[in-house]
XYZ file of C-alpha atoms in Angstrom:
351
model
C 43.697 -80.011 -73.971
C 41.910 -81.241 -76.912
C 42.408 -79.516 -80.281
C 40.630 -78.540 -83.191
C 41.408 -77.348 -86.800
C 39.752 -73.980 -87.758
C 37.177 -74.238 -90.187
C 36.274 -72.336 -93.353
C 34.573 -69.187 -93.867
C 32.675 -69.645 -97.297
C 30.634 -66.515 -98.155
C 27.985 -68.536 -100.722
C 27.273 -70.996 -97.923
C 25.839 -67.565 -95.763
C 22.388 -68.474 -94.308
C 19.796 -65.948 -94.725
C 17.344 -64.615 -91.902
C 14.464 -66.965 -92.947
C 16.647 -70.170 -92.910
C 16.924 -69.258 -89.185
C 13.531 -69.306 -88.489
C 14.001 -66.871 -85.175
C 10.579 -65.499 -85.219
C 11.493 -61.632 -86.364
C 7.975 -60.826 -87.236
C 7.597 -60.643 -83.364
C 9.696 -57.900 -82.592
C 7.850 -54.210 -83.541
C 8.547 -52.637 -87.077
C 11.885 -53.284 -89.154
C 13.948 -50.276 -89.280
C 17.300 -51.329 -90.526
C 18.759 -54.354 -91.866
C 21.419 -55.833 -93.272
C 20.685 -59.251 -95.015
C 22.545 -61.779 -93.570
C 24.364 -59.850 -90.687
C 22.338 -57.667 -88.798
C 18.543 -56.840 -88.203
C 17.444 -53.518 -86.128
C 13.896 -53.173 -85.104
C 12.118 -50.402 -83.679
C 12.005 -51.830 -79.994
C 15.219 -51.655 -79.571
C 15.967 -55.135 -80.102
C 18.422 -56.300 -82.702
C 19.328 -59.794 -84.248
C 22.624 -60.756 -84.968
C 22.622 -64.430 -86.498
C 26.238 -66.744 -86.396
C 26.533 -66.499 -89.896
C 30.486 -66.695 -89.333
C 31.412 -69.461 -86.132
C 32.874 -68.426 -82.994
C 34.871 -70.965 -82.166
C 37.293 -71.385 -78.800
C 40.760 -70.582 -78.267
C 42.359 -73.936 -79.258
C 44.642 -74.313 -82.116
C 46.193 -77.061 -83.794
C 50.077 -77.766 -82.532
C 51.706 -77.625 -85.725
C 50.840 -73.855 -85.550
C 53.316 -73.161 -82.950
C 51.209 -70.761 -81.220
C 49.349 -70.702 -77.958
C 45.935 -68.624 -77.213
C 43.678 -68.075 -74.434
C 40.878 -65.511 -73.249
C 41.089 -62.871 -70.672
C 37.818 -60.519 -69.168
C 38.738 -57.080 -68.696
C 35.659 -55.564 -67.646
C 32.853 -58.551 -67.298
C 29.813 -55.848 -66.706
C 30.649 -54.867 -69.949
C 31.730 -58.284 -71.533
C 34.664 -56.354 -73.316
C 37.467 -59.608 -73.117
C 40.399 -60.516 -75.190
C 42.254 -63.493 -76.746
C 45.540 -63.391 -77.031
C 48.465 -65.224 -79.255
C 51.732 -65.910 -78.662
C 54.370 -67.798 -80.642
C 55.205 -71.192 -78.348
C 58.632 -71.052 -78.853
C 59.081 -67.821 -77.582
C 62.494 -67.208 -76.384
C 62.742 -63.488 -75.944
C 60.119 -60.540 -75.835
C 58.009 -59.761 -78.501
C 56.113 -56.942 -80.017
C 52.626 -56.922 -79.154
C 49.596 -55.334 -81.603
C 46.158 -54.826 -79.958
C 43.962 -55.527 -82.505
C 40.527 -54.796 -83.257
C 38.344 -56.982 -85.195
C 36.239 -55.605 -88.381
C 32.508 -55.718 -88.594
C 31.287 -52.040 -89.439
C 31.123 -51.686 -85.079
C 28.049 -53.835 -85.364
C 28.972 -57.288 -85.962
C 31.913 -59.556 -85.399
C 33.445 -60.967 -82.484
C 37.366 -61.568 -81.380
C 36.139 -65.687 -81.167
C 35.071 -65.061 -85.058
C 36.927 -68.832 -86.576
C 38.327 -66.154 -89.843
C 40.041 -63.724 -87.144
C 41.077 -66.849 -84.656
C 43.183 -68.635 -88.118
C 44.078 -65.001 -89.284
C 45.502 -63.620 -86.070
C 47.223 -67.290 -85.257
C 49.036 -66.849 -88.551
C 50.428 -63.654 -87.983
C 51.586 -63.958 -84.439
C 53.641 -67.120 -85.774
C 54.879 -65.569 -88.701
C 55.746 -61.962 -87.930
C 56.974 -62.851 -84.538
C 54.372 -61.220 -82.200
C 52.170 -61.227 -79.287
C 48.637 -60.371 -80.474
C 45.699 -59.202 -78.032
C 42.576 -59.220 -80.354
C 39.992 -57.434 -78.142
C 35.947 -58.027 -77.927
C 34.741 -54.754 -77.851
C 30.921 -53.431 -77.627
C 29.219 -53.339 -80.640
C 26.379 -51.103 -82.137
C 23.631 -49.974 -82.589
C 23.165 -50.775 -78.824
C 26.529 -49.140 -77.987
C 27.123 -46.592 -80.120
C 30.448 -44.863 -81.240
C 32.635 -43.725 -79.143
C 31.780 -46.796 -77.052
C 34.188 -49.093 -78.726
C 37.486 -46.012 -78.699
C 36.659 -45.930 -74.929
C 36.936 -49.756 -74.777
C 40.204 -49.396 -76.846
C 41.371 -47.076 -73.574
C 40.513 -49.247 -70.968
C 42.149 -51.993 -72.882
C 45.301 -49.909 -72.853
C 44.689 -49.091 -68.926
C 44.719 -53.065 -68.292
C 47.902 -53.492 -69.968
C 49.336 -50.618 -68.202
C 48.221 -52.663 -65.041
C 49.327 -55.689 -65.890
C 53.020 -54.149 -67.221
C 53.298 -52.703 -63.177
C 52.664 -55.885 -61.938
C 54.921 -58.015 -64.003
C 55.355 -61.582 -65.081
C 54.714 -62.455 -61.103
C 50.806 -62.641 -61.922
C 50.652 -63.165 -65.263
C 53.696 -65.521 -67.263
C 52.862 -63.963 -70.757
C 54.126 -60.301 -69.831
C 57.846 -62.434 -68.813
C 57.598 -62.439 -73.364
C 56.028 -59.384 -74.138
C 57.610 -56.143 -74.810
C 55.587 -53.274 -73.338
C 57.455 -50.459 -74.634
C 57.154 -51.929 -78.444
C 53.226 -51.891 -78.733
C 51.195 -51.138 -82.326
C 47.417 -50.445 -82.234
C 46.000 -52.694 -84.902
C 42.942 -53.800 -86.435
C 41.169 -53.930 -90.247
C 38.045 -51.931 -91.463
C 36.116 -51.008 -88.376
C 38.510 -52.234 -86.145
C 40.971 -49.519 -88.075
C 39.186 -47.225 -87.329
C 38.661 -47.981 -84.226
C 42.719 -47.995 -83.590
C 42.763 -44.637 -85.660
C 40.713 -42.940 -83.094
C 42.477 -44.486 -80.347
C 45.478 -43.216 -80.775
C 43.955 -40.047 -81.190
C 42.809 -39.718 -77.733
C 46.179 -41.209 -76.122
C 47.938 -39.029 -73.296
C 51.000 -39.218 -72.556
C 53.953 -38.213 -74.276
C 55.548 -38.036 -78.028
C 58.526 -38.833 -78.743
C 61.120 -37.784 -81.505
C 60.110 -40.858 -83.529
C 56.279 -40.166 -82.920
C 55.717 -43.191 -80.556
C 53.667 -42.485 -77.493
C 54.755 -43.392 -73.469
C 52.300 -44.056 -71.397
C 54.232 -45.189 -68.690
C 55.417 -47.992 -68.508
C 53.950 -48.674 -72.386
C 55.526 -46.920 -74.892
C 52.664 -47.181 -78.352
C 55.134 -47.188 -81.235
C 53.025 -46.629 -84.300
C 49.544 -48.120 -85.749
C 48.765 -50.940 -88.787
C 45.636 -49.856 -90.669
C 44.066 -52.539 -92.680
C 41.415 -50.997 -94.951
C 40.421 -48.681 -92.300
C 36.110 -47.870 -92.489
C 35.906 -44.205 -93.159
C 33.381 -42.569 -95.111
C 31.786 -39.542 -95.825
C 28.828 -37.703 -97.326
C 30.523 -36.947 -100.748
C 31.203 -40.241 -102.422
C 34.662 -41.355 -104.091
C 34.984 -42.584 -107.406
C 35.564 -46.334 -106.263
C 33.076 -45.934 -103.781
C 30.596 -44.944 -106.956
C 32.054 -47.118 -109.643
C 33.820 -49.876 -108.570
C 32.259 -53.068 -109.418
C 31.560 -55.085 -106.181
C 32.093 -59.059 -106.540
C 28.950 -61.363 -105.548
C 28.423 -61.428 -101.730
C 30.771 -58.826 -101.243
C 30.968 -58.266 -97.383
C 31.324 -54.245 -98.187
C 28.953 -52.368 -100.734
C 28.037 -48.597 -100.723
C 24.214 -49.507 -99.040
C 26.278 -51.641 -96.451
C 28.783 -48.778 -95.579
C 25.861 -46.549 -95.425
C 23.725 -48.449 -92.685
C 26.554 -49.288 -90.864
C 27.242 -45.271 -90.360
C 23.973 -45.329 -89.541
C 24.287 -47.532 -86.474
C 27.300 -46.533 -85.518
C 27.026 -42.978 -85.574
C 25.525 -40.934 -82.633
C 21.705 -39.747 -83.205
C 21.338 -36.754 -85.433
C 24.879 -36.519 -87.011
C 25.675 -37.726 -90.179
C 29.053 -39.111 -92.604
C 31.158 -36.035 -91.994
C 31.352 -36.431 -88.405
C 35.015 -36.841 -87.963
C 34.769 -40.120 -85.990
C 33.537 -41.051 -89.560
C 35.614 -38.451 -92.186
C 38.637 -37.606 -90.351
C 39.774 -34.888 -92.725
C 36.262 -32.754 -92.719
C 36.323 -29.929 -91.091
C 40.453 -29.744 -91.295
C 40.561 -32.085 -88.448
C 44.105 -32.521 -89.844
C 45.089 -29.152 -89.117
C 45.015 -29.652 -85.744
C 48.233 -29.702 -84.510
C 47.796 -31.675 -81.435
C 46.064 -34.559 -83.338
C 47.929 -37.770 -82.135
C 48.540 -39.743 -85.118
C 51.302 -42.634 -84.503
C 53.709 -43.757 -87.395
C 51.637 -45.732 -89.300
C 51.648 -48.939 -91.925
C 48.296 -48.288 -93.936
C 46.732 -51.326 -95.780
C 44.452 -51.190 -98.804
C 42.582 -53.052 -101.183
C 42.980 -52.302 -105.020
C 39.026 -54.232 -105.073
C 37.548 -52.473 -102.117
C 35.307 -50.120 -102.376
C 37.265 -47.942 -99.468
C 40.373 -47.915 -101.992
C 40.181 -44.197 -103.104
C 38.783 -43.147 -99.251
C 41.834 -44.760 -97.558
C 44.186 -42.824 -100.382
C 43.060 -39.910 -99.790
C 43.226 -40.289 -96.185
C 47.039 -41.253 -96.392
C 47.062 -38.271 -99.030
C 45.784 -36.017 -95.828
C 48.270 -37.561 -93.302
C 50.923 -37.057 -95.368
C 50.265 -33.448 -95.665
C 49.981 -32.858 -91.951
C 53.655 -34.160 -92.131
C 52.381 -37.797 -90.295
C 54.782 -40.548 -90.980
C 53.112 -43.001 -92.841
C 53.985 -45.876 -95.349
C 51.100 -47.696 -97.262
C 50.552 -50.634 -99.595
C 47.898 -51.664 -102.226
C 47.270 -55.228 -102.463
C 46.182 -55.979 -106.190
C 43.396 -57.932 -107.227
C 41.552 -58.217 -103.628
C 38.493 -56.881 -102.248
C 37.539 -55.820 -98.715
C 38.641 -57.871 -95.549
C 40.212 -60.399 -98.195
C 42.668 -61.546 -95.283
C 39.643 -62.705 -93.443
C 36.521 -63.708 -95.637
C 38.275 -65.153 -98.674
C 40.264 -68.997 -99.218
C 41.071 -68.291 -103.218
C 44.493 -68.544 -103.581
C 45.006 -64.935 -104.681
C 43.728 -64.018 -101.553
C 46.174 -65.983 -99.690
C 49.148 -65.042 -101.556
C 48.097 -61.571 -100.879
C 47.910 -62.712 -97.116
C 51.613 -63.884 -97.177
C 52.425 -60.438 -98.540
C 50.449 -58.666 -95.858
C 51.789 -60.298 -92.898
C 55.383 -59.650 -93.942
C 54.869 -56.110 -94.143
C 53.808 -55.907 -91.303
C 56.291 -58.264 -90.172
C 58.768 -55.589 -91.573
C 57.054 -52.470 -89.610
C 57.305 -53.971 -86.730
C 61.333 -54.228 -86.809
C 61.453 -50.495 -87.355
């Protein structure tokens, strides 16, 4: 097989809607937009431009790390890639991980989450399954928690049948799996675990036979809410910043079901005193956050919140980063920050 190096993602060289020249004017009346990403007309019909490449499951050898791309449900085009370390001598953790985008953009074959995700699953020692789920407006939450579930119902499959049909599970660990993913895709493994049967054990890991979920890794999880925080108010956004308050807010808009608004709970967890609910499945949890983002104060006091509904929980703040920094930015602050990232959760996962 041929091989390719990853390229770049360099958030000046963005192309803007007109430099595409796809003919919106032909499509009904603009409702909602987001320059760059995302155009929603009143038709129905929405325009998502490759401003970031998709790019295919090759990697360069040096990596050490092997990917490919299963369907799980093809009417629904909800597929994964996966990652596994090459040398692989014993079985491995495995994170299911769900890619960022505000549930309206992004893909799993994104080139940023492709070098990302390699990186990790070489360093920290891991399987990784980074799932392609449906995407709004068109699908609207909870469409992408009940693709989380069926993803979760494959691997249950695929556990019972064994490394007969498929060599990977021979490496992977099924009763040592974390729900993963940054901004949407946090939230998206947030509310996942929150609708998980099964059973909880002492240590707060769920068994769903024969997977056993062990805990969740946040990275700036998208939450929100109609009363703002003070960084989501004050904090001064960097150019091109892939999260600002009017982004968050159309997003929500999107995503949300018709006639509901930022203090639904898929949206602001702790309105309403969701956390009081004693049932609420929350699994021990490695919370990520940006000192830059804009989500900083949001994600605090939703650690704040778990923490007082006695949830076991450990977070870090990265300094001197913004939103998705892991993903979207090359400076090498970011990447130092990267290195730092991937050995917490390196670290979490040998709990």
């Amino acid at each position: 097989m041929r091989t390719k190096r990853m390229p770049t993602i360099n958030l000046d060289q963005i192309p803007s809607f007109e430099e595409h020249g796809n003919g919106f004017d032909q499509h009904d009346v603009l409702v909602e937009e987001i320059e760059g990403l995302i155009r929603v007309y009143g038709n129905g019909y929405v325009e998502r431009p490759q401003i970031v490449p998709c790019v295919s499951n090759a990697l360069p050898p040096e990596l050490g790390v092997t990917s490919w791309d299963v369907v799980m449900d093809k009417l629904n085009n909800i597929w994964a890639r996966f990652y596994i370390p090459t040398q692989c001598q014993e079985k491995l953790p495995l994170i299911v991980y769900f890619h960022g985008g505000g549930f309206c953009v992004g893909s799993a074959a994104w080139s940023c989450y492709h070098e990302f995700l390699a990186k990790l699953s070489a360093k920290a020692d891991c399987i990784i399954m980074s799932v392609n789920y449906r995407l709004a407006p068109e699908n609207p939450l909870p469409a992408p928690y009940e693709d989380g579930l069926k993803t979760l119902q494959w691997l249950k499959q695929v556990a019972f049948v064994g490394a007969k049909q498929n060599w990977w599970s021979r490496y992977c660990d099924f009763t040592k799996i974390y729900l993963s993913g940054d901004s949407a895709g946090g939230n998206i493994a947030f509310n996942v675990a929150a609708r998980l049967g099964g059973k909880t054990t002492a240590s707060g890991a769920v068994v769903l036979k024969p997977l056993v979920i062990k805990g969740s890794i946040l990275i700036q999880p998208f939450f929100g809410g109609e009363s703002r925080t003070k960084s989501e108010k004050f904090l001064v956004q960097p150019p091109r910043s892939p999260l600002t308050l009017a982004v968050s807010d159309t997003y929500w808009r999107l995503a949300l079901p018709s006639g509901t608004n930022r203090d639904h709970p898929w949206c602001n967890p702790s309105a309403k005193g969701l956390f009081k609910v004693e049932d609420l499945r929350v699994l021990p949890s490695l919370i990520c956050i940006s000192e830059m983002d804009i989500l900083k104060d949001r994600n605090l006091e939703f650690c704040s919140a778990l923490h007082r509904a006695g949830k076991l929980i450990n977070y870090v703040v990265y300094e001197g980063v913004g939103h998705a920094f892991q993903v979207l930015n090359k400076s090498q602050l970011s990447q130092t920050r990267t290195l730092e990232m991937i050995d917490h959760i390196k670290d979490f996962l040998c709990v």
